[in-house]
XYZ file of C-alpha atoms in Angstrom:
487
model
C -23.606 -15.181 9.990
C -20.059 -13.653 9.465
C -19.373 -11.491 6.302
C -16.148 -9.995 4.936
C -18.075 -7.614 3.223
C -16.298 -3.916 3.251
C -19.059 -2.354 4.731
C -17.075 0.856 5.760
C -16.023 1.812 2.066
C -19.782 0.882 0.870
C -20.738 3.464 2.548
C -18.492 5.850 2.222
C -18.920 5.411 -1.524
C -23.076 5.652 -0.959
C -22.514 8.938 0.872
C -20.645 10.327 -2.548
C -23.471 9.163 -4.289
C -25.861 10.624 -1.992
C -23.480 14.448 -1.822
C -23.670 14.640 -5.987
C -27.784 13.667 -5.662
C -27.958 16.644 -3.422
C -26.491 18.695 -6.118
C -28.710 17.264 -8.235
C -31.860 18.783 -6.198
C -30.567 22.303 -6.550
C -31.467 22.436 -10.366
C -35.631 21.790 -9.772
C -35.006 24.581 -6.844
C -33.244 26.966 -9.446
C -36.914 26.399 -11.936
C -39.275 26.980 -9.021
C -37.049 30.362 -8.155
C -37.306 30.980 -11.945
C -41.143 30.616 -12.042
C -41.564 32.361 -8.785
C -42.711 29.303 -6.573
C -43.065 28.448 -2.883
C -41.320 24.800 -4.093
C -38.285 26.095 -4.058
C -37.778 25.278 -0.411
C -39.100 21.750 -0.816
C -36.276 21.230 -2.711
C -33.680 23.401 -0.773
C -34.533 20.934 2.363
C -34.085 17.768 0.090
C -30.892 19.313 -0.791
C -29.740 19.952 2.220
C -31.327 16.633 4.163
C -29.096 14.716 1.325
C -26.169 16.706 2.034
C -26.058 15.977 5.562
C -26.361 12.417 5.662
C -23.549 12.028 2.492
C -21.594 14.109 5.059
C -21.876 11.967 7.845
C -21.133 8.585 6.014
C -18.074 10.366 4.541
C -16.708 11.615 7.413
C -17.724 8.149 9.543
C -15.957 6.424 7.322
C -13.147 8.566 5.888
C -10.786 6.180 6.921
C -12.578 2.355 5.144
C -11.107 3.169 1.881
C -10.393 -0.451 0.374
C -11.143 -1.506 -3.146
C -14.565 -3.258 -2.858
C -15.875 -6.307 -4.841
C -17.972 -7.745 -7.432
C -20.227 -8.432 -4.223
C -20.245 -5.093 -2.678
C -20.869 -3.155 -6.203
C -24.117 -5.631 -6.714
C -25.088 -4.451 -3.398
C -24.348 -0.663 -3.716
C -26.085 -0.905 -6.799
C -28.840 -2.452 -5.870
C -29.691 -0.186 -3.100
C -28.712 3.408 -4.314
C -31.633 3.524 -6.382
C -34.048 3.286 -3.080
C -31.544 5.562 -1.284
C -31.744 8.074 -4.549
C -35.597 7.458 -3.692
C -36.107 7.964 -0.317
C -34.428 11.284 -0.424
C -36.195 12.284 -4.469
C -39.613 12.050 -2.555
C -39.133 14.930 0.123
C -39.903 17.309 -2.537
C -43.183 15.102 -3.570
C -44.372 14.548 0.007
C -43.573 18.515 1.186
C -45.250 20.435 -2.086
C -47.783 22.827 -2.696
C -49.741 19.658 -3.883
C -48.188 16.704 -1.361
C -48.645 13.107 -1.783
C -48.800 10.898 0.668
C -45.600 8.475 1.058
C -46.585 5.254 -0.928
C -47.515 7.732 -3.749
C -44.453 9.524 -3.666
C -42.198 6.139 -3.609
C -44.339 5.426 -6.546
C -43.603 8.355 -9.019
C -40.091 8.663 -7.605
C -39.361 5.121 -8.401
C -41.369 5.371 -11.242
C -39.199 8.258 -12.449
C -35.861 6.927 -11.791
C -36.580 3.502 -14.082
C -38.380 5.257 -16.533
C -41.518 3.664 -15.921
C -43.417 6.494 -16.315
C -46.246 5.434 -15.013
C -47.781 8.342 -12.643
C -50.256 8.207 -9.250
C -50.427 12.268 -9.274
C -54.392 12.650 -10.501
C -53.955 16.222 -12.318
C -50.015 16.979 -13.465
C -51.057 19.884 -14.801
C -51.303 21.675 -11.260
C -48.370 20.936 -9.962
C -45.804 23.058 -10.125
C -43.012 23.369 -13.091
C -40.504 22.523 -10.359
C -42.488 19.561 -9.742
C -42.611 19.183 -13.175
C -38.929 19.192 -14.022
C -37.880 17.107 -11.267
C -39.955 14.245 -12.755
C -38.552 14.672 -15.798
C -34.889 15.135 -14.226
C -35.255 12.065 -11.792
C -35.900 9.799 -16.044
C -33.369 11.545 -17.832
C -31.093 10.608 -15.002
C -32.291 6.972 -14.318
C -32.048 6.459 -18.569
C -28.592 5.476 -18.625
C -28.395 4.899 -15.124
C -27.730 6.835 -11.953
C -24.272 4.589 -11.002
C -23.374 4.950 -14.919
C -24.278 9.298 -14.558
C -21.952 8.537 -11.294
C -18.843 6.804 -12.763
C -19.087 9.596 -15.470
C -18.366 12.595 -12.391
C -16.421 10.312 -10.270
C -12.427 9.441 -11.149
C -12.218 7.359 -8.263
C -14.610 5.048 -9.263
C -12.361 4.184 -12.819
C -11.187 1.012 -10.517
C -12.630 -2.759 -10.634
C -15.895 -1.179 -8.602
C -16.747 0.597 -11.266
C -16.989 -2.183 -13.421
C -18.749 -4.398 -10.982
C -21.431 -1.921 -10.492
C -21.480 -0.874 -13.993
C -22.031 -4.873 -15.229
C -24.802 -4.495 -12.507
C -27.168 -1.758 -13.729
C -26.372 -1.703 -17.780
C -28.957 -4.306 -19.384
C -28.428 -6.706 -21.976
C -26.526 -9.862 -21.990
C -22.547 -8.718 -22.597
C -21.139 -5.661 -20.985
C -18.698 -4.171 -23.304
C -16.783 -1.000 -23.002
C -15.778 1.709 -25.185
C -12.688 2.535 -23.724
C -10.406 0.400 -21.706
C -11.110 3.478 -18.596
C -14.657 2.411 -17.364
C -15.212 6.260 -16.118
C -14.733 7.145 -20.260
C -17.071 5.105 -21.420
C -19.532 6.535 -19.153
C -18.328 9.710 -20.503
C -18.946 9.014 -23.689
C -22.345 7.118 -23.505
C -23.282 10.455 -21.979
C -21.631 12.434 -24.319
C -24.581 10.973 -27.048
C -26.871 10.725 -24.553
C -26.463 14.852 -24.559
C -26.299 15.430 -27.526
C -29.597 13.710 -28.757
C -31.254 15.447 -25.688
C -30.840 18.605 -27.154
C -31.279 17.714 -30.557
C -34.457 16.938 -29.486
C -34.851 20.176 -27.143
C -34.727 22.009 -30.177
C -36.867 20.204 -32.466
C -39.551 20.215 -30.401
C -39.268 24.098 -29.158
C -39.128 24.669 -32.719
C -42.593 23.641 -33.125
C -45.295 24.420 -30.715
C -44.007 23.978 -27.499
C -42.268 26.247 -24.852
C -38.830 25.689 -23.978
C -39.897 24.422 -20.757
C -42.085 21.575 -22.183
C -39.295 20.780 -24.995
C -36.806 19.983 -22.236
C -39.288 18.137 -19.962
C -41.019 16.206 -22.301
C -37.163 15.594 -24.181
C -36.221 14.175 -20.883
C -38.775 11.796 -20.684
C -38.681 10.372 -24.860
C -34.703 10.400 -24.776
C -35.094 8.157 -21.513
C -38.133 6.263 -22.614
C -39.711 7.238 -19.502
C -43.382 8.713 -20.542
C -43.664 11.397 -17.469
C -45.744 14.525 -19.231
C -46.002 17.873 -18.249
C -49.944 17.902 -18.516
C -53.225 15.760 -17.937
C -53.590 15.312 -22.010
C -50.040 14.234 -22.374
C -48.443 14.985 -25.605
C -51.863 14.929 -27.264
C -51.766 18.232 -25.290
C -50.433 20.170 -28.403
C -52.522 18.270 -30.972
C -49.492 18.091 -32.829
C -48.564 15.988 -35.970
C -45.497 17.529 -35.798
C -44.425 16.593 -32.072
C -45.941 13.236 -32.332
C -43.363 12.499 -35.340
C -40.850 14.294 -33.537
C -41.041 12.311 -30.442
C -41.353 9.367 -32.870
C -37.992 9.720 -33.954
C -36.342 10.840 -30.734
C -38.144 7.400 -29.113
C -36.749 5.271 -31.719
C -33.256 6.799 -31.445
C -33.412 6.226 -27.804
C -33.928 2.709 -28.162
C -30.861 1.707 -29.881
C -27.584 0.621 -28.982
C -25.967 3.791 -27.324
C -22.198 2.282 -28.032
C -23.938 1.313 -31.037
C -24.872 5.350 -31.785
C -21.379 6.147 -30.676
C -19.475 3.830 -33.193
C -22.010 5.702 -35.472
C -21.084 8.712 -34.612
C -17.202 7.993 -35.029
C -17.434 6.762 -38.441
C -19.042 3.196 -38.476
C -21.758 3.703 -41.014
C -20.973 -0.036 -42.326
C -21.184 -1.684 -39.276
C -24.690 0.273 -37.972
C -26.412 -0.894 -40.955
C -25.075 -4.472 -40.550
C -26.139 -4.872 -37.121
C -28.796 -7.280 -37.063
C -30.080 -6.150 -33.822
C -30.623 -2.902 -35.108
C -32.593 -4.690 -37.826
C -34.585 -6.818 -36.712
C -35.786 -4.282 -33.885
C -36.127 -1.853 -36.796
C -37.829 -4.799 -38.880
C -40.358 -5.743 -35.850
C -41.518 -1.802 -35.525
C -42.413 -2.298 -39.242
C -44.269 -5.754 -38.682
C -46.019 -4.257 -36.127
C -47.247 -0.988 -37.432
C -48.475 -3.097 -40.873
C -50.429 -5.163 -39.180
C -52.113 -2.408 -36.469
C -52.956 -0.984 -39.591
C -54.876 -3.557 -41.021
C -56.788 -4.579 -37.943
C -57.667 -1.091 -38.186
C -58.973 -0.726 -41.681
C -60.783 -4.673 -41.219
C -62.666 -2.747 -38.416
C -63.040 0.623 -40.688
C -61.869 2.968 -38.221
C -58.837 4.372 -39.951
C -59.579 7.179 -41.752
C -56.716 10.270 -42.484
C -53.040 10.664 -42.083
C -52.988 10.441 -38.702
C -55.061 7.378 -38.026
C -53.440 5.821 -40.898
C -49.677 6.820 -40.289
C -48.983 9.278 -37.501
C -50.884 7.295 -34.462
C -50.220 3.732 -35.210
C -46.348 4.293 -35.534
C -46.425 6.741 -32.880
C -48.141 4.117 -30.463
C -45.823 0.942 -31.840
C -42.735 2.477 -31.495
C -43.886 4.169 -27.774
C -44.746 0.487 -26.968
C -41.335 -1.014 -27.793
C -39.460 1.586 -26.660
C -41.222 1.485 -22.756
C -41.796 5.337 -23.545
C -45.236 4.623 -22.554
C -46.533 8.111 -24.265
C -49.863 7.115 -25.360
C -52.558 8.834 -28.170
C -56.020 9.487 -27.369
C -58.180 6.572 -28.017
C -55.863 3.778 -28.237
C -57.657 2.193 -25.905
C -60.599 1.748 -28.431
C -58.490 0.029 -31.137
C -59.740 -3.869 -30.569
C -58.179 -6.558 -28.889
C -55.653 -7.052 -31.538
C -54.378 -3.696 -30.733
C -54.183 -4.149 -26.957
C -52.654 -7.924 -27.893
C -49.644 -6.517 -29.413
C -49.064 -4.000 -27.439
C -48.376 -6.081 -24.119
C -46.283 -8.336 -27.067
C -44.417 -5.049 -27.257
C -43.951 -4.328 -24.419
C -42.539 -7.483 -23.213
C -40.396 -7.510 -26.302
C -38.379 -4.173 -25.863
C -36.147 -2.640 -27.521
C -32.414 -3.029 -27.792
C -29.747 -3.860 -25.049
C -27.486 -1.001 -23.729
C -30.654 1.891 -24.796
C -32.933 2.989 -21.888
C -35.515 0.553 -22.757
C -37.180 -1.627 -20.378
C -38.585 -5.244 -21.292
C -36.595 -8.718 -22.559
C -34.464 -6.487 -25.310
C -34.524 -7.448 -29.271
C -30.615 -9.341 -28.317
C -32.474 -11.548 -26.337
C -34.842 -12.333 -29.019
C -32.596 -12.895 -31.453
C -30.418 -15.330 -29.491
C -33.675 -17.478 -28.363
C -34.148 -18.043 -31.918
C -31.319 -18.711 -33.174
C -30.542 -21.228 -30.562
C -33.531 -22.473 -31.495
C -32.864 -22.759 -34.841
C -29.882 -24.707 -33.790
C -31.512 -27.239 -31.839
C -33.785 -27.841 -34.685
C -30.608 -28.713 -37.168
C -29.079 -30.642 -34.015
C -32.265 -32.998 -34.034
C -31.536 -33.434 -37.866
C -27.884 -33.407 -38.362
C -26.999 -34.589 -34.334
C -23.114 -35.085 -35.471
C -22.760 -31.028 -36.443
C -21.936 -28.231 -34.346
C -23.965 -25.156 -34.187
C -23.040 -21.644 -32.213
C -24.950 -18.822 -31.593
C -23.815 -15.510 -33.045
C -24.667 -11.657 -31.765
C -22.563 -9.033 -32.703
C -20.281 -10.698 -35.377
C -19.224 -13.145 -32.867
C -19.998 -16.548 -31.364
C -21.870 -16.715 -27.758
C -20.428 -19.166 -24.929
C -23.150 -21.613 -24.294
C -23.098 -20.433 -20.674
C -24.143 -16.833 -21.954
C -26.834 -18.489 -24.166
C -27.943 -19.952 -20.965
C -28.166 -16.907 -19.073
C -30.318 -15.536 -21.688
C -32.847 -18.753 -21.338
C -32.705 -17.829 -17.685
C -33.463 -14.434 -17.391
C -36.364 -14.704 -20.108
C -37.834 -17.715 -17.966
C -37.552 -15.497 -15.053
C -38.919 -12.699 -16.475
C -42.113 -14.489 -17.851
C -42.237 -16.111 -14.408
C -42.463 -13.295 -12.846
C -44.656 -11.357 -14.565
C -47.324 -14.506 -14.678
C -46.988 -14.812 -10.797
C -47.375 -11.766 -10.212
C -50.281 -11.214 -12.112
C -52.148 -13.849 -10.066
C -51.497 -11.923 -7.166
C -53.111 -8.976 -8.828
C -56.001 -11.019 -9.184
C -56.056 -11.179 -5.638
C -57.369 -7.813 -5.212
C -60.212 -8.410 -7.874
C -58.822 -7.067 -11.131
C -59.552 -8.850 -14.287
C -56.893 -10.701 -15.961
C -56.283 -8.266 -18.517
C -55.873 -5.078 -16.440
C -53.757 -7.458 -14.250
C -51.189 -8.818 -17.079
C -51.060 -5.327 -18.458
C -50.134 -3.091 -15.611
C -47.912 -5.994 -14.531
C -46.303 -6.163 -17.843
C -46.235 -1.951 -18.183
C -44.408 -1.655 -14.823
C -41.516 -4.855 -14.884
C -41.333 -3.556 -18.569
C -40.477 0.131 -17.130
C -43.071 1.177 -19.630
C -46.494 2.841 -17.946
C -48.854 2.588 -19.936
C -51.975 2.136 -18.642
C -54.973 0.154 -19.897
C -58.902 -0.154 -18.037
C -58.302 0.731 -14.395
C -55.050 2.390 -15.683
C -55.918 3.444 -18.949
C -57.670 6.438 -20.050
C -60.761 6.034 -17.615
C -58.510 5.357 -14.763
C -55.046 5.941 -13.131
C -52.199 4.371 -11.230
C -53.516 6.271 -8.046
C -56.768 4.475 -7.812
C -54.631 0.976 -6.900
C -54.738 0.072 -3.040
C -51.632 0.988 -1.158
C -50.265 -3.138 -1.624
C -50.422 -2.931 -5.016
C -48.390 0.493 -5.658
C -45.795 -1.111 -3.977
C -45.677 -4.517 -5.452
C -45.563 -2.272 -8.601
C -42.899 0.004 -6.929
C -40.857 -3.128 -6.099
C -41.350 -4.472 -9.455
C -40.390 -1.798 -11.352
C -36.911 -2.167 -9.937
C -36.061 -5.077 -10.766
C -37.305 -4.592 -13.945
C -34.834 -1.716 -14.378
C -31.968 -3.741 -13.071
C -33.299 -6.930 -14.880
C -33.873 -8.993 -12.036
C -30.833 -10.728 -11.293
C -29.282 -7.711 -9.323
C -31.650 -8.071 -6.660
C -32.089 -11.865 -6.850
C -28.602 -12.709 -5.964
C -29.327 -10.702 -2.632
C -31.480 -13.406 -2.040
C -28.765 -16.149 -1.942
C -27.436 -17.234 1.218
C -24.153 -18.072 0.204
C -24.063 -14.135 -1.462
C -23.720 -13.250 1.788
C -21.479 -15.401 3.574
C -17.390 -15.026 3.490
């Protein structure tokens, strides 16, 4: 089958990629040096086996420097999260406590789309340059590694940028900041920054270290859930860092243009955005009616049962954080009901949520509101609105797509759980927690369980579901087309 696909500059733009994620491994070798561990050389030889091999596809291609395509940015996309993977789990598969290599793909690629969900048995031996990298490998995958590339490469402010950006950033329209795709990246990570250490310091004011703030910042700002202990953040049995991380969780799934405007000066048009309300509006339906099925059961008795934990777990739900409170598991089946609701629902488009996003929602039912009025008043003409302005119907068809998809997928893929004799529940859940990029776990997952009990097949349908949950399935569909590949 010929292609005119430019493989030469694809990868010479992968082995960029692959030199700045090689930089990236020196700052979990700087904590282990810090903290006097033998780790450090896990990740020197990441750093350096990354380092090499973006050499070599530099220099082997120095001279394939043509402007790629839509086509070749889907595919660089696509693929440079697996790359960033296979080269994130030397450190995991060389430490002081080693996994084996399905278990390292795992929590790499469970790191990267802040999933959060975790094979290691006991986190709270491995060492804190173990530690950080988890956390590093979310706060990086939050926004997106090609989006944390365009922000430290200028010569990808050119139509590949764009291509690759439309392919990673979720939701259903793509618009930029600035009319200089590299400063919108900039500037997405400019509040992306900025919250991260407004949250650093909240939570090292209270009981934590500065080590844990940062880590456990760097998985709430990126709604990944990756801890720093076997308790979680129950580990401080801490009202305080439970509302903390409450706040930082909800910030983190809004709108980060939508922040941004904030930030400039667009108080009005925050407050106006019905996304923003009605994901704001479903967090409240949701934590009013946990809390009644709790009191109709008469198990919710103090602040934090009554305020602290509910809201905690609703918003951690929505949000894919996937940070979880002890005993959650015991709150009834309305409880474990909404919470796959929630997690299917997410939060909003262009935050580092995982699931369908609250945009999604709201054009399903608007559109069908419309086709309600149609069947009344057939001679009228109805549009759908997000954002202040109308939708094309094709884009209003796109977003029936994906959400068929996405429900398809998850339901087919829960039968094949099934295969390996888990219930239905524990099926739909983990299936739902990991093409959500949430983690949270529930019965073989849950509290009595873990990820790393699942047979070697299942990790990595998980694995492989995870991404294309965090590239929202089309990316890697269309690499399924024939024609995608053809000239």
């Amino acid at each position: 089958m010929r292609t005119s696909l430019r493989i030469g500059s694809m990868v010479n733009i992968v082995g960029r990629l692959v030199i700045i994620d090689s930089i990236i491994l020196l700052l979990p070798m700087l904590v282990s040096l810090i903290y006097a561990e033998s780790d450090w050389l896990t990740f020197l030889i990441a750093a350096a086996a990354a380092a090499v091999c973006g050499s070599v596809a530099m220099l082997c291609t120095r001279h394939h420097r043509d402007t790629i395509r839509a086509r070749e940015g889907f595919i660089i996309t696509a693929f440079i999260w697996v790359v960033f993977g296979l080269f994130g789990i030397i450190p995991l598969m060389t430490c002081s406590h080693p996994l084996g290599f399905t278990d390292a793909m795992f929590e790499i690629i469970s790191g990267y789309t802040t999933t959060g969900a975790s094979v290691i048995p006991d986190v709270g031996v491995m060492s804190h340059g173990i530690l950080f990298w988890r956390a590093l490998s979310q706060w990086i995958g939050g926004l997106g590694i090609i989006l944390f590339m365009l922000a430290l490469l200028p010569e990808l402010n050119k139509s590949v940028g764009i291509s690759m950006f439309n392919a990673e950033a979720t939701g259903i329209t793509h618009d930029k900041l600035h009319p200089r795709i590299r400063q919108t990246a900039i500037s997405l990570w400019g509040v992306y920054v900025v919250l991260t250490l407004a949250s650093v310091l909240a939570l090292w004011a209270g009981p934590m270290d500065l080590f844990n703030s940062v880590c456990i910042t760097f998985a709430a700002i990126a709604t990944g859930g990756f801890s720093t202990g076997g308790e979680g953040v129950m580990l401080w049995h801490s009202d305080y860092v439970l509302c903390v991380l409450t706040v930082v969780m909800f910030v983190a799934g809004l709108n980060f243009m939508a922040i941004f405007n904030l930030w400039k000066g667009d108080v009005r048009g925050f407050f106006r955005n019905t996304v923003v309300r009605v994901f704001a509006g479903v967090i409240l339906l949701a934590y009013v009616t946990l809390l009644l099925s709790a009191l109709v059961r008469g198990e919710a008795h103090g602040v934090d049962e009554l305020l602290v934990y509910p809201m905690f777990h609703v918003v951690s739900a929505i949000t894919s954080t996937g940070f979880s409170v002890t005993g959650s598991e015991a709150w009834g089946p309305y409880a474990l009901t909404l919470t796959i609701v929630l997690m299917t629902c997410g939060a909003c488009a262009g935050s580092t949520t995982g699931g369908l996003k609250v945009d999604r929602l709201v054009v399903l039912w608007q559109n069908l509101k419309n086709e309600v009025r149609v069947t009344a008043f057939p001679k009228r003409m109805y549009v759908v609105r997000l954002y202040g302005s109308a939708l094309d119907n094709s884009l209003v068809s796109r977003v029936a797509a994906f959400t068929s998809i996405y429900l398809l997928l998850t339901a087919l893929v829960t039968a094949v759980i099934t295969f390996f004799g888990y219930s239905f529940t524990d099926s739909l859940f983990m299936v739902s927690s990991c093409i959500g990029c949430n983690g949270l776990g529930y019965g073989v997952t849950g509290e009595g369980g873990s990820f790393a009990l699942l047979p070697d097949a299942v990790k990595w349908i998980l694995t492989a579901l995870m991404l294309a949950g965090r590239l929202e399935i089309f990316t890697y569909l269309v690499l399924f087309l024939p024609s995608f590949w053809r000239r």
